[in-house]
PDB file of C-alpha atoms and ligand atoms in Angstrom:
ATOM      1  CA  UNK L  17     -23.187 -31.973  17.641  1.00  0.00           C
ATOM      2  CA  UNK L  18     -24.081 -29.864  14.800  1.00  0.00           C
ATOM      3  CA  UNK L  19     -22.324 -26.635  14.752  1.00  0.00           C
ATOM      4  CA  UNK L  20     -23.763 -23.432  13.823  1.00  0.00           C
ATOM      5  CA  UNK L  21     -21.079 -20.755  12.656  1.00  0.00           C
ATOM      6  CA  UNK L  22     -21.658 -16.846  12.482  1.00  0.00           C
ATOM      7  CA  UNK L  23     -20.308 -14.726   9.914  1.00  0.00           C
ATOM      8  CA  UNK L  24     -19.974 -10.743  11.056  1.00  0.00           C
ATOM      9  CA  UNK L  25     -18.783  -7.165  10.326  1.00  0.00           C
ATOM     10  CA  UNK L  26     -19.913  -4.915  13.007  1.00  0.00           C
ATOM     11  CA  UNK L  27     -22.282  -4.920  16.685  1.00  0.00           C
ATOM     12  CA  UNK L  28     -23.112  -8.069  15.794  1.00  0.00           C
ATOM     13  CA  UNK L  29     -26.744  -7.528  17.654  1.00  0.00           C
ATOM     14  CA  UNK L  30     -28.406 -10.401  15.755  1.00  0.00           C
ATOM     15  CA  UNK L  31     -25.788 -12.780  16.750  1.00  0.00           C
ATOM     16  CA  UNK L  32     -26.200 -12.053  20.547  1.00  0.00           C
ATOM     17  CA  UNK L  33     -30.130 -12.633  19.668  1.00  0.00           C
ATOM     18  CA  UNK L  34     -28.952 -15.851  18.183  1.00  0.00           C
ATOM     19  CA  UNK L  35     -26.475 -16.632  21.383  1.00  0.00           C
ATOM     20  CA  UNK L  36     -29.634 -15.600  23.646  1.00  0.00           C
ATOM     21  CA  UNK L  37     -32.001 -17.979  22.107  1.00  0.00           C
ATOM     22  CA  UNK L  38     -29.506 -21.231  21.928  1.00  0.00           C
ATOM     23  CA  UNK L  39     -29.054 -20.894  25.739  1.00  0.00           C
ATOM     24  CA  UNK L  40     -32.643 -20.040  26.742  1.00  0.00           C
ATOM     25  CA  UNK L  41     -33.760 -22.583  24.681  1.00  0.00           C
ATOM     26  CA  UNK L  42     -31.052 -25.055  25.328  1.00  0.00           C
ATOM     27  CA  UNK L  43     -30.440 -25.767  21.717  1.00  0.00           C
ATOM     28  CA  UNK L  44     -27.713 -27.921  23.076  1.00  0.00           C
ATOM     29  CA  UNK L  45     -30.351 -30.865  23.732  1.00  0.00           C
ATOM     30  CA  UNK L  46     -31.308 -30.725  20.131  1.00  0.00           C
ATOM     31  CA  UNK L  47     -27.500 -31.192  19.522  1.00  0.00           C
ATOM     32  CA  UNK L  48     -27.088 -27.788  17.758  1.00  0.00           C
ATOM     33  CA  UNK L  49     -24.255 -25.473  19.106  1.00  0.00           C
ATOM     34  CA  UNK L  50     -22.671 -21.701  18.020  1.00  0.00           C
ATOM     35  CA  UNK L  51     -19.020 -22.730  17.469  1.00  0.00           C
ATOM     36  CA  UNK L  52     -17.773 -19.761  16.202  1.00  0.00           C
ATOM     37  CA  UNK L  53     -18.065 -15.925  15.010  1.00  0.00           C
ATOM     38  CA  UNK L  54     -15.914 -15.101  12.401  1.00  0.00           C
ATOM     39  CA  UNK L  55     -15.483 -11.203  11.054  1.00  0.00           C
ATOM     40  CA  UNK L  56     -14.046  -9.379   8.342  1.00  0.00           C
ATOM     41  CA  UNK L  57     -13.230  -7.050  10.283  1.00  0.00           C
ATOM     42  CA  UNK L  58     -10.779  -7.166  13.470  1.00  0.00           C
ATOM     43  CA  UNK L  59     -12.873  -4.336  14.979  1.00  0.00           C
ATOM     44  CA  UNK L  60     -16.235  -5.680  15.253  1.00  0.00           C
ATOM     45  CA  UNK L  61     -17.866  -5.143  18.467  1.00  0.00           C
ATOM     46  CA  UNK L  62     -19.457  -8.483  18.067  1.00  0.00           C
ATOM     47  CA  UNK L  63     -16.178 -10.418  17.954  1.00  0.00           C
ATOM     48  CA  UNK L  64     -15.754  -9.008  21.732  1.00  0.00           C
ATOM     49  CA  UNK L  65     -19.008 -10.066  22.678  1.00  0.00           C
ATOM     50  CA  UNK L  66     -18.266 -13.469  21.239  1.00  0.00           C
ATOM     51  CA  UNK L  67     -15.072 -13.697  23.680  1.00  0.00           C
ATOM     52  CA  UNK L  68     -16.955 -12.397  26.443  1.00  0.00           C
ATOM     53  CA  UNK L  69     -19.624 -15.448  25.876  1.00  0.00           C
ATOM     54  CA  UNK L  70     -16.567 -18.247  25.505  1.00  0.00           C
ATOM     55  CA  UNK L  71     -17.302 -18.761  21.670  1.00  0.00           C
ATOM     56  CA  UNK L  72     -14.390 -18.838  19.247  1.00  0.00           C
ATOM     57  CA  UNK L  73     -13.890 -15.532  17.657  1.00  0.00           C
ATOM     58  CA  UNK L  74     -11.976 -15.039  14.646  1.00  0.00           C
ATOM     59  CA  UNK L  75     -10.951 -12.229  13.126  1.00  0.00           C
ATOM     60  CA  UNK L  76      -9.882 -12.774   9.077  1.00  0.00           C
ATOM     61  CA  UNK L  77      -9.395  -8.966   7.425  1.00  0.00           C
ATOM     62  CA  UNK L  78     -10.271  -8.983   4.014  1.00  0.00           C
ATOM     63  CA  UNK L  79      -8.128  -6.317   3.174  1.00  0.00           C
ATOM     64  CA  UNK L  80      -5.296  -8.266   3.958  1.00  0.00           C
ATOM     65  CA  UNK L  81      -5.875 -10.095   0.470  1.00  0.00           C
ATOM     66  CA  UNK L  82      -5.351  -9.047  -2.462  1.00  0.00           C
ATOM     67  CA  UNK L  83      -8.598 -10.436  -4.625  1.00  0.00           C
ATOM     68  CA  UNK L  84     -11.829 -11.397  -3.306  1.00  0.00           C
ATOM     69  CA  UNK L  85     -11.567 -15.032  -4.415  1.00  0.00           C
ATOM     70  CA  UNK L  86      -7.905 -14.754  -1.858  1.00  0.00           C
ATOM     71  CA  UNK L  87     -10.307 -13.556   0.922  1.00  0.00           C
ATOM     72  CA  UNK L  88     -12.753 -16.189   0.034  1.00  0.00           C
ATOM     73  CA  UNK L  89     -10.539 -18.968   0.386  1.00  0.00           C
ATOM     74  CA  UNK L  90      -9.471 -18.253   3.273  1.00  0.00           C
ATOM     75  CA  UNK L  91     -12.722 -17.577   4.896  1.00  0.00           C
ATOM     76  CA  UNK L  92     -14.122 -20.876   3.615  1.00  0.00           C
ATOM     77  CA  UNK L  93     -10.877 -22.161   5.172  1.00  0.00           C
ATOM     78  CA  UNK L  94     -12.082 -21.030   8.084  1.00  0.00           C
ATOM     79  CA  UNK L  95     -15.412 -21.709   8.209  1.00  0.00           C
ATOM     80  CA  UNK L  96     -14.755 -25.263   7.073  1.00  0.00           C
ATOM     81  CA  UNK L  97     -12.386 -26.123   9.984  1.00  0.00           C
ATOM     82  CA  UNK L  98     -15.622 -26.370  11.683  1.00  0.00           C
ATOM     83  CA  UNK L  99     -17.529 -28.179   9.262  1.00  0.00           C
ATOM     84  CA  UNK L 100     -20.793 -26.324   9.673  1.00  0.00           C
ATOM     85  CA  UNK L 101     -24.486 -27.485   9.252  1.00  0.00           C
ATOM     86  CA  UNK L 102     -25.337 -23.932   8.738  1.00  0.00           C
ATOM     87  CA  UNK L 103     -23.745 -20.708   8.068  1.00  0.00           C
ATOM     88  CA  UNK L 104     -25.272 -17.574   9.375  1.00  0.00           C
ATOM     89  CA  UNK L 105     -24.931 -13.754   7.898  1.00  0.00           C
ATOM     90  CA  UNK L 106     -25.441 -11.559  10.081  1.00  0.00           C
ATOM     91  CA  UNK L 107     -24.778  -8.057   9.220  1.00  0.00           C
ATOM     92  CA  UNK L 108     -21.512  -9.617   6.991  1.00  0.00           C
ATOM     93  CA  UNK L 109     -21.296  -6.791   4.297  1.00  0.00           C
ATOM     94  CA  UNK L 110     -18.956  -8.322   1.965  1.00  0.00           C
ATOM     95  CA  UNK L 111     -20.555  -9.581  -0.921  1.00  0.00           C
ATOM     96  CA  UNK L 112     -19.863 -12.928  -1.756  1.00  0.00           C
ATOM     97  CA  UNK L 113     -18.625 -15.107  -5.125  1.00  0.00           C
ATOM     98  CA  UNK L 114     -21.209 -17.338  -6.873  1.00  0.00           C
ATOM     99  CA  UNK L 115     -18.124 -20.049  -6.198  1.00  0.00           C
ATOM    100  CA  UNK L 116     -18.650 -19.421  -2.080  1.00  0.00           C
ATOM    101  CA  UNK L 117     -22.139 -19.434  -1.724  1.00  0.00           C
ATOM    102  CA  UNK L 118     -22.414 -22.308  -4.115  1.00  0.00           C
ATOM    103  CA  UNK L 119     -19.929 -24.161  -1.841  1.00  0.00           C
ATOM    104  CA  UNK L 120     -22.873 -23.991   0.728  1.00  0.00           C
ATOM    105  CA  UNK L 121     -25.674 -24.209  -0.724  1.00  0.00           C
ATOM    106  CA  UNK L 122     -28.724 -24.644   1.262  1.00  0.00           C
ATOM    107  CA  UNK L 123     -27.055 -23.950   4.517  1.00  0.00           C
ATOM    108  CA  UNK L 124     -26.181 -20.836   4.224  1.00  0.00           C
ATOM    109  CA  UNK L 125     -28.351 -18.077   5.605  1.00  0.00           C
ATOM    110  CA  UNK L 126     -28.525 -14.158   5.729  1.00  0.00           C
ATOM    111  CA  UNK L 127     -30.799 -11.431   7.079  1.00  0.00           C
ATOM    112  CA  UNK L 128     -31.776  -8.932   4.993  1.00  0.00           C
ATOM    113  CA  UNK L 129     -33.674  -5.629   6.151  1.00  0.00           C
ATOM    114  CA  UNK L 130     -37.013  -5.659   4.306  1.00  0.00           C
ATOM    115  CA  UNK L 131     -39.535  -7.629   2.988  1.00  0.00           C
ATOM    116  CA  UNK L 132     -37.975  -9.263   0.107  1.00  0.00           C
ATOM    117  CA  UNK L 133     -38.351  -9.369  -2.847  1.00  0.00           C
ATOM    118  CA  UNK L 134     -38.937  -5.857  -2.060  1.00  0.00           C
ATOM    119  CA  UNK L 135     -36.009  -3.695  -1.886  1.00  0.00           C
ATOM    120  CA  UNK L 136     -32.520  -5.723  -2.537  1.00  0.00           C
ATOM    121  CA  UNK L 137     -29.696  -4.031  -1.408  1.00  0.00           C
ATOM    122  CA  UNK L 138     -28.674  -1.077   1.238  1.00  0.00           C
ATOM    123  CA  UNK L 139     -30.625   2.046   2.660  1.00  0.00           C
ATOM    124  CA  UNK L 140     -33.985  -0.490   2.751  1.00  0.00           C
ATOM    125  CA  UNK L 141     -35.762   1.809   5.378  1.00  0.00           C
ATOM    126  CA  UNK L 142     -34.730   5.131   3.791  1.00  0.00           C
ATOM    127  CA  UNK L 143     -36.071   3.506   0.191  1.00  0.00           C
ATOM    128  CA  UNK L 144     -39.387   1.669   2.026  1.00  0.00           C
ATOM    129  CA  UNK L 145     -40.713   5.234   3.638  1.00  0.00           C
ATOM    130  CA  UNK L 146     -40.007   7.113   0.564  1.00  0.00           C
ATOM    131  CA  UNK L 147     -42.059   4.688  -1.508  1.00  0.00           C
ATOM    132  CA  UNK L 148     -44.708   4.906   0.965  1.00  0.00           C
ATOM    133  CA  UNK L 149     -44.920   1.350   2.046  1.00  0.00           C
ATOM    134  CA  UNK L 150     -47.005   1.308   4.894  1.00  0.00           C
ATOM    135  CA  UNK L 151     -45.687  -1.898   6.280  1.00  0.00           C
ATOM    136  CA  UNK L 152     -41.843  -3.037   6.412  1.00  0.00           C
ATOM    137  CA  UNK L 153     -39.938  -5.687   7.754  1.00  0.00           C
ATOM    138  CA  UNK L 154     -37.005  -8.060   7.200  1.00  0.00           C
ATOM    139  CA  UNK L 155     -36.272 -10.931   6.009  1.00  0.00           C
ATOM    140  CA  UNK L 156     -34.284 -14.288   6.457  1.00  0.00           C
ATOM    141  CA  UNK L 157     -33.400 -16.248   2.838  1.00  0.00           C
ATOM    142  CA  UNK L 158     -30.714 -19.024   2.083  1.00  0.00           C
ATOM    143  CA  UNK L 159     -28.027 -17.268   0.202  1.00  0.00           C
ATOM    144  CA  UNK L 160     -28.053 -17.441  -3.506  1.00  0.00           C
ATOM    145  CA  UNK L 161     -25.556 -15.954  -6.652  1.00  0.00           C
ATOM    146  CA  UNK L 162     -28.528 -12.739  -6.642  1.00  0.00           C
ATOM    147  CA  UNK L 163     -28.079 -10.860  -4.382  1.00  0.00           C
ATOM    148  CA  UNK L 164     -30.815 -10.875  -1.313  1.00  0.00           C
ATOM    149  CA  UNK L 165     -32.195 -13.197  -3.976  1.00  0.00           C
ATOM    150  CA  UNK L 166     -32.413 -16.595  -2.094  1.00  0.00           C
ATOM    151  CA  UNK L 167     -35.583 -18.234  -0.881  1.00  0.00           C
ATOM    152  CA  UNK L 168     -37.573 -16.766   1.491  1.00  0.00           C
ATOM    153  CA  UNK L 169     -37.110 -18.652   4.978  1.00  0.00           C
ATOM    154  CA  UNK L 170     -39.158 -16.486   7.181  1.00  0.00           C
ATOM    155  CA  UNK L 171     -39.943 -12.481   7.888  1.00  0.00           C
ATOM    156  CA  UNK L 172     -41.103 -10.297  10.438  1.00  0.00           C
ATOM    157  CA  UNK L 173     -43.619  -7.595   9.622  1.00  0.00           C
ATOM    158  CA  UNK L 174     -43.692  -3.544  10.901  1.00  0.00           C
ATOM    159  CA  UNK L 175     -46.223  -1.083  10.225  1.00  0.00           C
ATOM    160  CA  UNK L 176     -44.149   2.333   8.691  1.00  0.00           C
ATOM    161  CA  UNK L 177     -45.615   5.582  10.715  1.00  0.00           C
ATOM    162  CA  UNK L 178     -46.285   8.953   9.178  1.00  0.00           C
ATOM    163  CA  UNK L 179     -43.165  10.244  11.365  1.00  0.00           C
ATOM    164  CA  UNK L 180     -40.742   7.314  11.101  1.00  0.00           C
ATOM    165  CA  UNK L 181     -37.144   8.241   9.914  1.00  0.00           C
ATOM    166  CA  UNK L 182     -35.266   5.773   8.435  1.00  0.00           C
ATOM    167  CA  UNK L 183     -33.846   5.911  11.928  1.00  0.00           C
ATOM    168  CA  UNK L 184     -36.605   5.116  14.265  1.00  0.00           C
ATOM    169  CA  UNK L 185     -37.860   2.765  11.607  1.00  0.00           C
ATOM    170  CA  UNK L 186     -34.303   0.497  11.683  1.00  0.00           C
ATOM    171  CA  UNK L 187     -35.028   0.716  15.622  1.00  0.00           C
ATOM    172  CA  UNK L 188     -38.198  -0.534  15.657  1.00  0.00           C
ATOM    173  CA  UNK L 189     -37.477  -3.266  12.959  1.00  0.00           C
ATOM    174  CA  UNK L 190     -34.411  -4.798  15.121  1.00  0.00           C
ATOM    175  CA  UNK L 191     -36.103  -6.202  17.189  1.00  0.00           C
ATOM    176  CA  UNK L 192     -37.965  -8.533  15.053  1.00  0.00           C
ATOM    177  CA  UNK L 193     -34.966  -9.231  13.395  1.00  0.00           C
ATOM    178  CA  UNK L 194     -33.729 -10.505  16.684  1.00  0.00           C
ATOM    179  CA  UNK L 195     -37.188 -12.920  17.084  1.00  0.00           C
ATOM    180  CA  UNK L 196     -37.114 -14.557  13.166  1.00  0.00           C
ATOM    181  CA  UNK L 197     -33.479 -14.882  12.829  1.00  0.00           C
ATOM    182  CA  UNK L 198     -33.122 -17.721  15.899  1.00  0.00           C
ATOM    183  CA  UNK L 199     -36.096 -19.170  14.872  1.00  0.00           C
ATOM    184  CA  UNK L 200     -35.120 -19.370  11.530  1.00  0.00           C
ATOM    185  CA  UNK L 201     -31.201 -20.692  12.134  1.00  0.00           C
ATOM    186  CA  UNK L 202     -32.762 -23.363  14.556  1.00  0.00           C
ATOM    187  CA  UNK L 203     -35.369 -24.637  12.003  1.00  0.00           C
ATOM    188  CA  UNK L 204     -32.911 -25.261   8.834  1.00  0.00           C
ATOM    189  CA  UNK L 205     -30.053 -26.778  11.795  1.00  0.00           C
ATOM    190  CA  UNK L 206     -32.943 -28.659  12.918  1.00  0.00           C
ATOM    191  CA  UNK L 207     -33.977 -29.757   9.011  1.00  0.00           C
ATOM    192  CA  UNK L 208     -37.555 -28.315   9.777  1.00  0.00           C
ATOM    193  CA  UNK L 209     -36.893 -25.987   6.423  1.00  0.00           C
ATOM    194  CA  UNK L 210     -34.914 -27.150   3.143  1.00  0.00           C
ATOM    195  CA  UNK L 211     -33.677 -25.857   0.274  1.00  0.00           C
ATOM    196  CA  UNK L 212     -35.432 -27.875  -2.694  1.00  0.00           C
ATOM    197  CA  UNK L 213     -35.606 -26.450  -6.112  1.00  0.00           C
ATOM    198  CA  UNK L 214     -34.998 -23.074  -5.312  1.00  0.00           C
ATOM    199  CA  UNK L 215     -37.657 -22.907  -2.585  1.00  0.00           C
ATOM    200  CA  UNK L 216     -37.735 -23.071   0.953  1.00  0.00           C
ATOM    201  CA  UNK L 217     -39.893 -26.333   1.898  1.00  0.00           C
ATOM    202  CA  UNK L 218     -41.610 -26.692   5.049  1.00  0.00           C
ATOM    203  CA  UNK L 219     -44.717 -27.749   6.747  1.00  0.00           C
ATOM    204  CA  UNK L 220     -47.596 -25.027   7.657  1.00  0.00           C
ATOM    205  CA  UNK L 221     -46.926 -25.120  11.435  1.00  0.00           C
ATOM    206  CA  UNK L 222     -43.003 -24.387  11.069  1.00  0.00           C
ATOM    207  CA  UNK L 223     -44.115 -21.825   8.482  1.00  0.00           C
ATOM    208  CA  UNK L 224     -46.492 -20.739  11.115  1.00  0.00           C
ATOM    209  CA  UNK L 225     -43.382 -19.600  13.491  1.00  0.00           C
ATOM    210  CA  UNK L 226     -41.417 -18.024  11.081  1.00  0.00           C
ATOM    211  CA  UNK L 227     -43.689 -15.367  10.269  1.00  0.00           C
ATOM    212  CA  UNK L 228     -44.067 -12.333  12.897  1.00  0.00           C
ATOM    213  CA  UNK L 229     -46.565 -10.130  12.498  1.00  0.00           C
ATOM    214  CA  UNK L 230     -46.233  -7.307  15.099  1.00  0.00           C
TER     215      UNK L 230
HETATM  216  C1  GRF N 319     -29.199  -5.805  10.495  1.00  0.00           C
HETATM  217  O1  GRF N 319     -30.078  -4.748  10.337  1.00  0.00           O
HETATM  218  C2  GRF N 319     -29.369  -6.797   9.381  1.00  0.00           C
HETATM  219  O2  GRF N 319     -30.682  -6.860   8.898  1.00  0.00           O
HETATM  220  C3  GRF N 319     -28.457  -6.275   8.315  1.00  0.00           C
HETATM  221  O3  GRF N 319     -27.359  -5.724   8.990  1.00  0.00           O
HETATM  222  C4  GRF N 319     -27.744  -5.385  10.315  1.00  0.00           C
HETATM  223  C5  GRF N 319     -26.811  -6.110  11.223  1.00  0.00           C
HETATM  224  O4  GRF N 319     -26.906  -5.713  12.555  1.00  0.00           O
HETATM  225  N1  GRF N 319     -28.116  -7.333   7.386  1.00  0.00           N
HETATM  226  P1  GRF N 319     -26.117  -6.519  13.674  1.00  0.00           P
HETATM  227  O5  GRF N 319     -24.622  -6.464  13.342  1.00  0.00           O
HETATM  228  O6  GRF N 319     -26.631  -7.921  13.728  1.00  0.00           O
HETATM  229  O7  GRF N 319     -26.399  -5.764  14.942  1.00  0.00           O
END
């Protein structure tokens, strides 16, 4: 069995999409399973719903340690207990060390909330209206040093309205996230995309599936 582990901070919404998809679509019989949500922070609604579906849920505060790299060891202590073919962000907002990400290179995976390479970093909706994008959208990469740098894995595609908000705009975006990001953790678990060179490699019909265009 190839386990999949989740990496969290808050409602955790994209790993319930995640949860949703592996049973509906009994990744089980393609020997991938969710082994285990882990969260910085002991809070995080998601943690509960990971109880509530009879994963492992781990909470591992990071300001408990004194340094990032203290954290860092001990998440990758964590996260190696299960000896992961991927590792999934979703909504994890601690940045992490070139040393972790390196550790896991090319299984690693986060979702980021616009079209990359457009708009690194937080407040992406505010930012997209106000630069009067038209279109918006998220995006899942592998995990590099740069931040929301990585290589494009797949991305889902909204059009911006005249009276979005960043609001309504992160509303109507979610649930796209929720249709790529399964997609996109089954298809590296499965091998149907790899890191090579810095690029995400796969064939037309995978690529196909991984872009959603409302
Ligand atoms: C999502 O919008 C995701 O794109 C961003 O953080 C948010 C996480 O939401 N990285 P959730 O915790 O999965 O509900």
């Amino acid at each position: 069995m190839k386990n999949i582990v989740v990496l969290i901070s808050g409602r955790g919404s994209n790993f319930e999409a995640i949860l949703r998809a592996s049973r509906e679509e009994n990744w089980e019989a393609d020997g991938l399973r969710i082994a285990a949500v882990i969260s910085n922070r002991p809070e995080a609604l998601g943690l509960e719903k990971a109880r509530e579906a009879g994963i492992e849920a781990v909470a591992l505060d990071h300001k408990a340690y004194p340094t990032r790299e203290a954290f860092e060891a001990k998440l990758a202590e964590a996260v190696d207990r299960y000896d992961p073919a991927v590792i999934v962000l979703a909504g994890f907002m601690r940045i992490l060390t070139e040393g972790f990400v390196n550790r896991y290179e090319g299984r690693i995976l986060n979702i980021h909330p616009a079209l990359l390479p457009l708009f690194p970093g937080l407040d992406t909706h505010r930012r997209a209206i106000e630069a009067g994008c038209r279109v918006h959208g998220s995006t899942v990469h592998f995990v590099s040093a740069v931040l929301d740098g990585g290589a494009i894995i797949g991305q889902s595609v909204v059009k911006i309205l005249p009276s979005d908000t960043p609001e309504t705009l992160a509303a109507r975006l979610l649930p796209f996230e929720h249709k790529i990001y399964p997609r996109c953790v089954r298809a590296v678990a499965l091998g149907e995309v790899r890191l090579e060179d810095g690029c995400a490699r796969m064939t037309d019909e995978v690529a196909e599936r991984l872009a959603v265009l409302s």
